[in-house]
Tab-separated table of C-alpha atoms in Angstrom:
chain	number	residue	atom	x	y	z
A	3	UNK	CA	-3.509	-24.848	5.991
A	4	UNK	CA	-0.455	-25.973	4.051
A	5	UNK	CA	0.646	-23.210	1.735
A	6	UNK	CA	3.424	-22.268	-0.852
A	7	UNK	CA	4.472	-18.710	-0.296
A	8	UNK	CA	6.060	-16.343	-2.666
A	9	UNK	CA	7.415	-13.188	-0.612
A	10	UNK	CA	7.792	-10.924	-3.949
A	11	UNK	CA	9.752	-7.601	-3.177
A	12	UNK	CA	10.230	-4.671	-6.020
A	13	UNK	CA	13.180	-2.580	-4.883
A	14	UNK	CA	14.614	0.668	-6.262
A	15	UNK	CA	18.091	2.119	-4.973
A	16	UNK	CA	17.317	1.332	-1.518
A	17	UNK	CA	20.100	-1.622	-0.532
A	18	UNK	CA	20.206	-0.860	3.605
A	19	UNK	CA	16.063	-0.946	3.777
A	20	UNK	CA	16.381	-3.587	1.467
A	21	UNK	CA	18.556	-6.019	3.675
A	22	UNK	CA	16.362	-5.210	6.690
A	23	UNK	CA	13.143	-6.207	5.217
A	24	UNK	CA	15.026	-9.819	3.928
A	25	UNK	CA	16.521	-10.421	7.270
A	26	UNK	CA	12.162	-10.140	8.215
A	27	UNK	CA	11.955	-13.007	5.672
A	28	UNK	CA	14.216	-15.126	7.392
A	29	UNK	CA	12.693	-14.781	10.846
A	30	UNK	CA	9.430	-15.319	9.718
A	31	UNK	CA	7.812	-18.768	12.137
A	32	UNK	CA	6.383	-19.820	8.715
A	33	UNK	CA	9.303	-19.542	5.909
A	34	UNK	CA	8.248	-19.080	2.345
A	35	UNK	CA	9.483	-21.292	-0.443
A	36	UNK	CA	10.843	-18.387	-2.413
A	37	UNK	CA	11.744	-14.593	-2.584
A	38	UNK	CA	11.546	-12.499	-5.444
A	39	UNK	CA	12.355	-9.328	-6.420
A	40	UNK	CA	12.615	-7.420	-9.090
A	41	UNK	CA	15.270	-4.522	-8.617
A	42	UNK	CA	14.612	-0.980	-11.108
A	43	UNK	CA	18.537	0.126	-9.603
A	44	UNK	CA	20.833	2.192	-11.613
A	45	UNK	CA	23.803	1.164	-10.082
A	46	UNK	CA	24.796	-2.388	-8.623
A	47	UNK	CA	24.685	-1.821	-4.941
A	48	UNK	CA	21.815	-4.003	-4.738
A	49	UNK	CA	22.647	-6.737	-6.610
A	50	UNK	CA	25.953	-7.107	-4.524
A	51	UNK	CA	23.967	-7.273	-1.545
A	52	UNK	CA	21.377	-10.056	-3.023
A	53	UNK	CA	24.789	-11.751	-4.388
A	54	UNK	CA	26.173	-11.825	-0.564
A	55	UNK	CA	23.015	-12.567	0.876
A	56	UNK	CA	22.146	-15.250	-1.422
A	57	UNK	CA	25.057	-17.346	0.143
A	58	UNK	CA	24.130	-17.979	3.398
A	59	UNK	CA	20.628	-17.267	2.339
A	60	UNK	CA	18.355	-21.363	2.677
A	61	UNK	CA	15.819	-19.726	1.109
A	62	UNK	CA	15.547	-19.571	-2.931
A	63	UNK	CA	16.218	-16.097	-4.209
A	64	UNK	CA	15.104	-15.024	-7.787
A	65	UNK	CA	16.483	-11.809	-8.447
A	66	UNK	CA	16.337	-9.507	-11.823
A	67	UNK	CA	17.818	-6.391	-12.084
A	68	UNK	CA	15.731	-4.490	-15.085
A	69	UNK	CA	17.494	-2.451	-17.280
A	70	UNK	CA	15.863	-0.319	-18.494
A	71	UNK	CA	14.276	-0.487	-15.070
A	72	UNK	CA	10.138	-1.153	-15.357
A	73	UNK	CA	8.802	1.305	-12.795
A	74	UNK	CA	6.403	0.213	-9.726
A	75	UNK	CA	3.604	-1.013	-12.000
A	76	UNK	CA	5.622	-3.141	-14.230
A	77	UNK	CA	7.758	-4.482	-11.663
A	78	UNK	CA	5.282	-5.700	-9.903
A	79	UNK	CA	3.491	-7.451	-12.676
A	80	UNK	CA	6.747	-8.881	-13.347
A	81	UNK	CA	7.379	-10.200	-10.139
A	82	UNK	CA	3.493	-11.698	-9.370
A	83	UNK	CA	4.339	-13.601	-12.643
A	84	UNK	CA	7.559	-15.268	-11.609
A	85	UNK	CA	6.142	-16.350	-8.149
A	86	UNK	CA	5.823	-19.945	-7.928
A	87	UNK	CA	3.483	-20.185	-4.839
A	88	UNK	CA	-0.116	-20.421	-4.509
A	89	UNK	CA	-0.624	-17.690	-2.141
A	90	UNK	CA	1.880	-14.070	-2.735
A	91	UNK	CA	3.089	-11.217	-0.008
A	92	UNK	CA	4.280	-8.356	-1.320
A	93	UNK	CA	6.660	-6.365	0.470
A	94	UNK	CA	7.861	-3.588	-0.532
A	95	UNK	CA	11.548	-2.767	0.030
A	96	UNK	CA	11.905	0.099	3.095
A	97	UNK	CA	8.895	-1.857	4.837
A	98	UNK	CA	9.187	-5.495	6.935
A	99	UNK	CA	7.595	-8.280	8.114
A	100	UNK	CA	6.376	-9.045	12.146
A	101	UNK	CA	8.314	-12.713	13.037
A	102	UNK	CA	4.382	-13.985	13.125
A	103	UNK	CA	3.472	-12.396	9.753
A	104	UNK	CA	3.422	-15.570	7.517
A	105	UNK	CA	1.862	-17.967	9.702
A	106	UNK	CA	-0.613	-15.853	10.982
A	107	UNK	CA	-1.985	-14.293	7.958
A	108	UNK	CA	-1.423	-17.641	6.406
A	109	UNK	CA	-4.104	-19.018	9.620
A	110	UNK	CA	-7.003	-16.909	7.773
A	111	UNK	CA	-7.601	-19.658	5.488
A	112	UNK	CA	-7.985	-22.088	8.636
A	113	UNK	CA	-10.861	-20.130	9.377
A	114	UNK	CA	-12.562	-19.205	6.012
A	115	UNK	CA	-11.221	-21.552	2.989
A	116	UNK	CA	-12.329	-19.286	0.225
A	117	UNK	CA	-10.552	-16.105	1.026
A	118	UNK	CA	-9.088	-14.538	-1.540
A	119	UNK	CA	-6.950	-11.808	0.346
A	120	UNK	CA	-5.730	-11.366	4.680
A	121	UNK	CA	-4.014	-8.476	6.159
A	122	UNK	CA	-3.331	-7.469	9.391
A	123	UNK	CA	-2.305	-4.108	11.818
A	124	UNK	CA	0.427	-2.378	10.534
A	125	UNK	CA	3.445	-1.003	13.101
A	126	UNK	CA	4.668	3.097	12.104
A	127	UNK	CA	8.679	3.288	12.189
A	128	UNK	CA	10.744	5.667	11.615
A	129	UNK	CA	13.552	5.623	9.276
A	130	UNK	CA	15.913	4.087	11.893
A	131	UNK	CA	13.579	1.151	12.464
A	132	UNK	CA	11.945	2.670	15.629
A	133	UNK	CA	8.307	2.123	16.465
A	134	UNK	CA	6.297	4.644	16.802
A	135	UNK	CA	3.216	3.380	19.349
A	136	UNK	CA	0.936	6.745	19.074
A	137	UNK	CA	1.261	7.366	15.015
A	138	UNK	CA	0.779	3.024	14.975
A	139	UNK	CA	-2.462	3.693	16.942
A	140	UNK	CA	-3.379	6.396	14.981
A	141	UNK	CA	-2.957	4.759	11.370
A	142	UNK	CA	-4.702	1.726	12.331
A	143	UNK	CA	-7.981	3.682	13.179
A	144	UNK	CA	-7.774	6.139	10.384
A	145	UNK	CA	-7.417	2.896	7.838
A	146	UNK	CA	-10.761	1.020	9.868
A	147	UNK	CA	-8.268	-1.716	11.086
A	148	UNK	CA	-9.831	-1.519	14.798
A	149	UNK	CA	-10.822	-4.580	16.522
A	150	UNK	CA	-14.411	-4.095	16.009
A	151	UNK	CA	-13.964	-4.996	12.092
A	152	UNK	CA	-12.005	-7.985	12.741
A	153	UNK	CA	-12.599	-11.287	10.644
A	154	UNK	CA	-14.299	-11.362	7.235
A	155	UNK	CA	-15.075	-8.185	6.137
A	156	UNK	CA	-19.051	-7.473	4.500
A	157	UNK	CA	-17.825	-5.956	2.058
A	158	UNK	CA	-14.503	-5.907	0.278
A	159	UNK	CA	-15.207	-2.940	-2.193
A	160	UNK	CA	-15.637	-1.041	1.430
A	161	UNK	CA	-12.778	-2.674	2.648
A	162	UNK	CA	-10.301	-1.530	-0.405
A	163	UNK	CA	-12.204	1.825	-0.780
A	164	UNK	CA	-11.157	3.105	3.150
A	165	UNK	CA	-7.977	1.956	2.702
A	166	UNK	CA	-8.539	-1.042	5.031
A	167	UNK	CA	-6.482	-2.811	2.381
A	168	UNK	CA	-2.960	-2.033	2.327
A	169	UNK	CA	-0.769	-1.220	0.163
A	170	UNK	CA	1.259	-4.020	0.772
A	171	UNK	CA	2.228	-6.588	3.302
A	172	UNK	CA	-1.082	-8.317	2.504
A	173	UNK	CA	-1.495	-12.227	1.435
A	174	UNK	CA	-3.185	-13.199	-1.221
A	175	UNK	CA	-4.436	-15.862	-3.928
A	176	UNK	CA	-1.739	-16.182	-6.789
A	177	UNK	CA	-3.944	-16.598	-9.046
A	178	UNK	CA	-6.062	-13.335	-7.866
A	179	UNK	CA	-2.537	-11.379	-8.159
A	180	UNK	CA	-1.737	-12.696	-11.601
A	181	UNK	CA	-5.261	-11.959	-13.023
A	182	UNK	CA	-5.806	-8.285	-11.502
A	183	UNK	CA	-2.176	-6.799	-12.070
A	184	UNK	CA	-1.023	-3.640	-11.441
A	185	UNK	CA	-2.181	-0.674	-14.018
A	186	UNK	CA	0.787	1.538	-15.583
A	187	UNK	CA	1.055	4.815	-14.507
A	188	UNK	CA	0.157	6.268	-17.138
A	189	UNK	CA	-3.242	4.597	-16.510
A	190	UNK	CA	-3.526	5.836	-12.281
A	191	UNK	CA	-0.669	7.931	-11.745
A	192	UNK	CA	1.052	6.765	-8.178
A	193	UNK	CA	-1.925	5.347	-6.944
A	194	UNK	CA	-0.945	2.271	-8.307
A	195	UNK	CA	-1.145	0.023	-5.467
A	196	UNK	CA	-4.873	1.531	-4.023
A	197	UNK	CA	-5.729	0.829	-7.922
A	198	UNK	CA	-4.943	-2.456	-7.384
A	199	UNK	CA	-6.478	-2.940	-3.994
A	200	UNK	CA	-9.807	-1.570	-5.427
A	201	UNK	CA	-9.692	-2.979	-8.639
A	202	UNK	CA	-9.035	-6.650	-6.367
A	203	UNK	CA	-12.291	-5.933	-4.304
A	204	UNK	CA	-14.640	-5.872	-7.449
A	205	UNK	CA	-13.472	-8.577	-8.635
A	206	UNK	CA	-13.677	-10.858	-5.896
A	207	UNK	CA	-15.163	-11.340	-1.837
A	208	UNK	CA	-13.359	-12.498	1.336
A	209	UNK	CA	-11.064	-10.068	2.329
A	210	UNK	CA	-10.064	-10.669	5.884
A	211	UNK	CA	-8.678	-8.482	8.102
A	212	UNK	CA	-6.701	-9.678	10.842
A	213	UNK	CA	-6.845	-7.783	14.536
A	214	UNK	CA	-3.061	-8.030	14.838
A	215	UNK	CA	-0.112	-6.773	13.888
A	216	UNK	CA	1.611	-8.003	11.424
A	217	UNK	CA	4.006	-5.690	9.229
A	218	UNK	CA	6.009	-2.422	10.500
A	219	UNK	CA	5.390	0.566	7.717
A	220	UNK	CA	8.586	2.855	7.312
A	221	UNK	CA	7.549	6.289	7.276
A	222	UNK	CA	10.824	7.965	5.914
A	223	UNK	CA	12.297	10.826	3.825
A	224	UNK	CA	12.290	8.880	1.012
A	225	UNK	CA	9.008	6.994	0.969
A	226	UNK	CA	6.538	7.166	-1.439
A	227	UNK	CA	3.404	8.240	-0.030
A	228	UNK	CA	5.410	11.448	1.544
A	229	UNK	CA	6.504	12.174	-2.247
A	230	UNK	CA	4.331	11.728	-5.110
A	231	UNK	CA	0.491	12.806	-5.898
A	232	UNK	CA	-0.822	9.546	-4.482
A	233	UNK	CA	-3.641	10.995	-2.925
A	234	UNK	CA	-4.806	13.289	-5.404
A	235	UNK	CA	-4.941	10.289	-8.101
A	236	UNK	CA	-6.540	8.100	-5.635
A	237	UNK	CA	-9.611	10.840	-4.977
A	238	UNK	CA	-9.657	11.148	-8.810
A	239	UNK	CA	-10.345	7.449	-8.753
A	240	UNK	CA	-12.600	7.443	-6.374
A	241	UNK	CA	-14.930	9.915	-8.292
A	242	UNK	CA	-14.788	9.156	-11.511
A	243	UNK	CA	-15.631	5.076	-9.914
A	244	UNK	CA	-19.122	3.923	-10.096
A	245	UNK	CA	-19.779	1.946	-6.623
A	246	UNK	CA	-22.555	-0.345	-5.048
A	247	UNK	CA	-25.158	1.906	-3.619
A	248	UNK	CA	-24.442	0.003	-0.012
A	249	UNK	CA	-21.112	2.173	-0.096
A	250	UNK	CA	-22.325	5.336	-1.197
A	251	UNK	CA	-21.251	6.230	2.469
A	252	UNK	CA	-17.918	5.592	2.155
A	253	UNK	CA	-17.414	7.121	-1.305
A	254	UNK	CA	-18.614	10.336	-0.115
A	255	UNK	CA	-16.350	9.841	3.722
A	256	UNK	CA	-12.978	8.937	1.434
A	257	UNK	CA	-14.077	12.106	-0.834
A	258	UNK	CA	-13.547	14.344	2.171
A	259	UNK	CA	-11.035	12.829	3.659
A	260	UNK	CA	-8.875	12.693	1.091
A	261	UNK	CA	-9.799	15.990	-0.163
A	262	UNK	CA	-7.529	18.210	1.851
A	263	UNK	CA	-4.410	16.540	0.960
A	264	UNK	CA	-5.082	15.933	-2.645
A	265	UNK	CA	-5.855	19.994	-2.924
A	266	UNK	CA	-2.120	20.413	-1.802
A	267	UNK	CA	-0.559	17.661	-3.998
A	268	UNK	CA	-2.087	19.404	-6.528
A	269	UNK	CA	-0.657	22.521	-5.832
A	270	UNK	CA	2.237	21.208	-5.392
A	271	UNK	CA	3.069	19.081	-8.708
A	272	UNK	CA	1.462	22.608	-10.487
A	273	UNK	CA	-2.036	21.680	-10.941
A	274	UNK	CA	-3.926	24.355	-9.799
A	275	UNK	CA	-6.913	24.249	-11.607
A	276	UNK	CA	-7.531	20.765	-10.761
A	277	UNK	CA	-6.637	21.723	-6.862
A	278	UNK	CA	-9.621	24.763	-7.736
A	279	UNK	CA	-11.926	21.620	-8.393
A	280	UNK	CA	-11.629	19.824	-5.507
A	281	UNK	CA	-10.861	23.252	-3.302
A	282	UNK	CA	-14.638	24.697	-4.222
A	283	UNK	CA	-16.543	20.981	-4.918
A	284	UNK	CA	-18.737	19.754	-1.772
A	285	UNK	CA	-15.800	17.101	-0.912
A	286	UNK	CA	-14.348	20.434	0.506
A	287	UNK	CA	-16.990	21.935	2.928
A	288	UNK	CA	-16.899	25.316	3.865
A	289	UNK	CA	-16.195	24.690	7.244
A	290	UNK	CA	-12.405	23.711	6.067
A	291	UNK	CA	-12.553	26.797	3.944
A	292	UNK	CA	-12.718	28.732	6.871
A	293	UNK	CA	-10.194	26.817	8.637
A	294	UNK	CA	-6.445	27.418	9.125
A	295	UNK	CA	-5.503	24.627	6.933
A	296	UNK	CA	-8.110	26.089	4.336
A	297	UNK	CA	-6.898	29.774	4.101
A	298	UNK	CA	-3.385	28.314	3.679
A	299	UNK	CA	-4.623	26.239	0.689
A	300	UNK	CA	-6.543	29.515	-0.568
A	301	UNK	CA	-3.466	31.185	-1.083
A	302	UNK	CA	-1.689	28.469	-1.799
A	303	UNK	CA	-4.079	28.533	-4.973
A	304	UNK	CA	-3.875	32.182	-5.570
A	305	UNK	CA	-0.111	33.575	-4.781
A	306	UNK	CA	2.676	32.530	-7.601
């Protein structure tokens, strides 16, 4: 299917990740018509390097450095805006794209012309760029992106609600993009792009999920799921959502899941009584009480 394809990229203060996930652009089988990215940087680094890369660069680059800079919400907005394609990847800076990525995702609509959204298997690397096969294996499963869900998925709220749907690397409509948008974080915290995902499955059908890989996930130092309270506001999302009574099941799985992790988020940005919450609801069953993990949570809740 003949497409127009915006690769949009939001980038904070991260120039060497920054140039790796470009030079993914460039190989890609299937080139885009356009990169953009929207740049939150306090100092120039990045903008040099766009400058530089710009010249040998055949692909159109759009690039805005925000001063003030936006955040993640409003940078993202900004940047599904400007895109000038009918379908949008976004890609966010530390993460990059499989030489396939483009033309493979882009192969979903071959298949099924009404899709709104295709994804594929996601690669773990380190933050030297190495892959890691076991922890790749691992996050694939744990996110329901096993060969046995291939193809259209049943239901898309499911889909977004296990984290099937990533948080970015994904294709999808424009026009879908432009008319969801990101919510500020003042709104969903640093869950801002599983809002999104979510908030995308209500809204409309055909997600797709592609049995190969396609993207390689950084999992450094600095990234952001290692470093905020994602999880936490994602599980307060989840609760407080009202969902189709066919995915009761997976409301209740994510609960649990996610429970653990958002108890010591909590904890750990000071919240305490909401960790207490989660720590004695039934998302937190008293056989992880008991557990190792669970009596260092308990005191974790109780010691200054």
């Amino acid at each position: 299917m003949k497409s127009s394809i915006s690769i949009c990229i939001p980038t904070y203060q991260r120039p060497k990740f920054l140039k790796e996930a470009l030079y993914s652009i460039f190989k890609q089988t299937l080139q885009p018509v356009e990169i953009v990215i929207g740049d939150d940087s306090r100092d120039d680094l990045t903008e040099n390097l766009v400058l530089d890369i710009k010249k040998e660069c055949e692909i159109p680059i759009s690039y805005t450095r925000h001063s003030p800079a936006l955040g993640q919400a409003r940078n993202v907005n900004f940047l599904y805006e400007m895109a000038k394609g009918d379908k949008i990847v976004l890609l966010h800076d530390d993460d990059l794209l499989l030489p396939n990525s483009l033309e493979d995702l882009n192969s979903c609509w071959d298949l099924h012309p009404n899709l709104v959204a295709a994804y594929g298997k996601q690669y773990v690397i380190s933050e030297e760029g190495d892959i890691n096969i076991r922890l790749s294996s691992k996050l694939n499963q744990y996110y329901f992106r096993t060969s046995d869900r291939a193809g259209l998925q049943k239901s898309s709220v499911e889909a977004a609600l296990l984290h099937q749907f990533p948080n970015d690397c994904f294709m999808i409509l424009a026009s879908a993009a432009k008319a969801i948008k990101c919510r500020s974080h003042e709104n969903v915290g640093n869950a801002v792009d599983f809002d999104f995902g979510l908030r995308l499955s209500f809204e409309y059908s055909n997600f797709f999920f592609l049995d190969k890989y396609t993207a390689k996930y950084r999992f450094s130092n600095v990234s952001i799921s290692k470093n905020t309270d994602s999880t936490a506001q994602s599980f307060q999302i989840i609760l407080n959502t009202d969902f189709p009574k066919e995915v009761s099941w997976a409301k209740e799985y994510e609960l649990k899941r996610e429970a653990p992790t958002a108890i010591i988020q909590l904890i750990n940005y000071g919240k305490k009584k909401q960790a207490l919450d989660i720590y004695f609801s039934e998302y937190y069953p008293l056989f992880r009480k008991f557990s190792l993990g669970g009596i260092r949570r308990f005191l974790k809740l109780f010691l200054p």
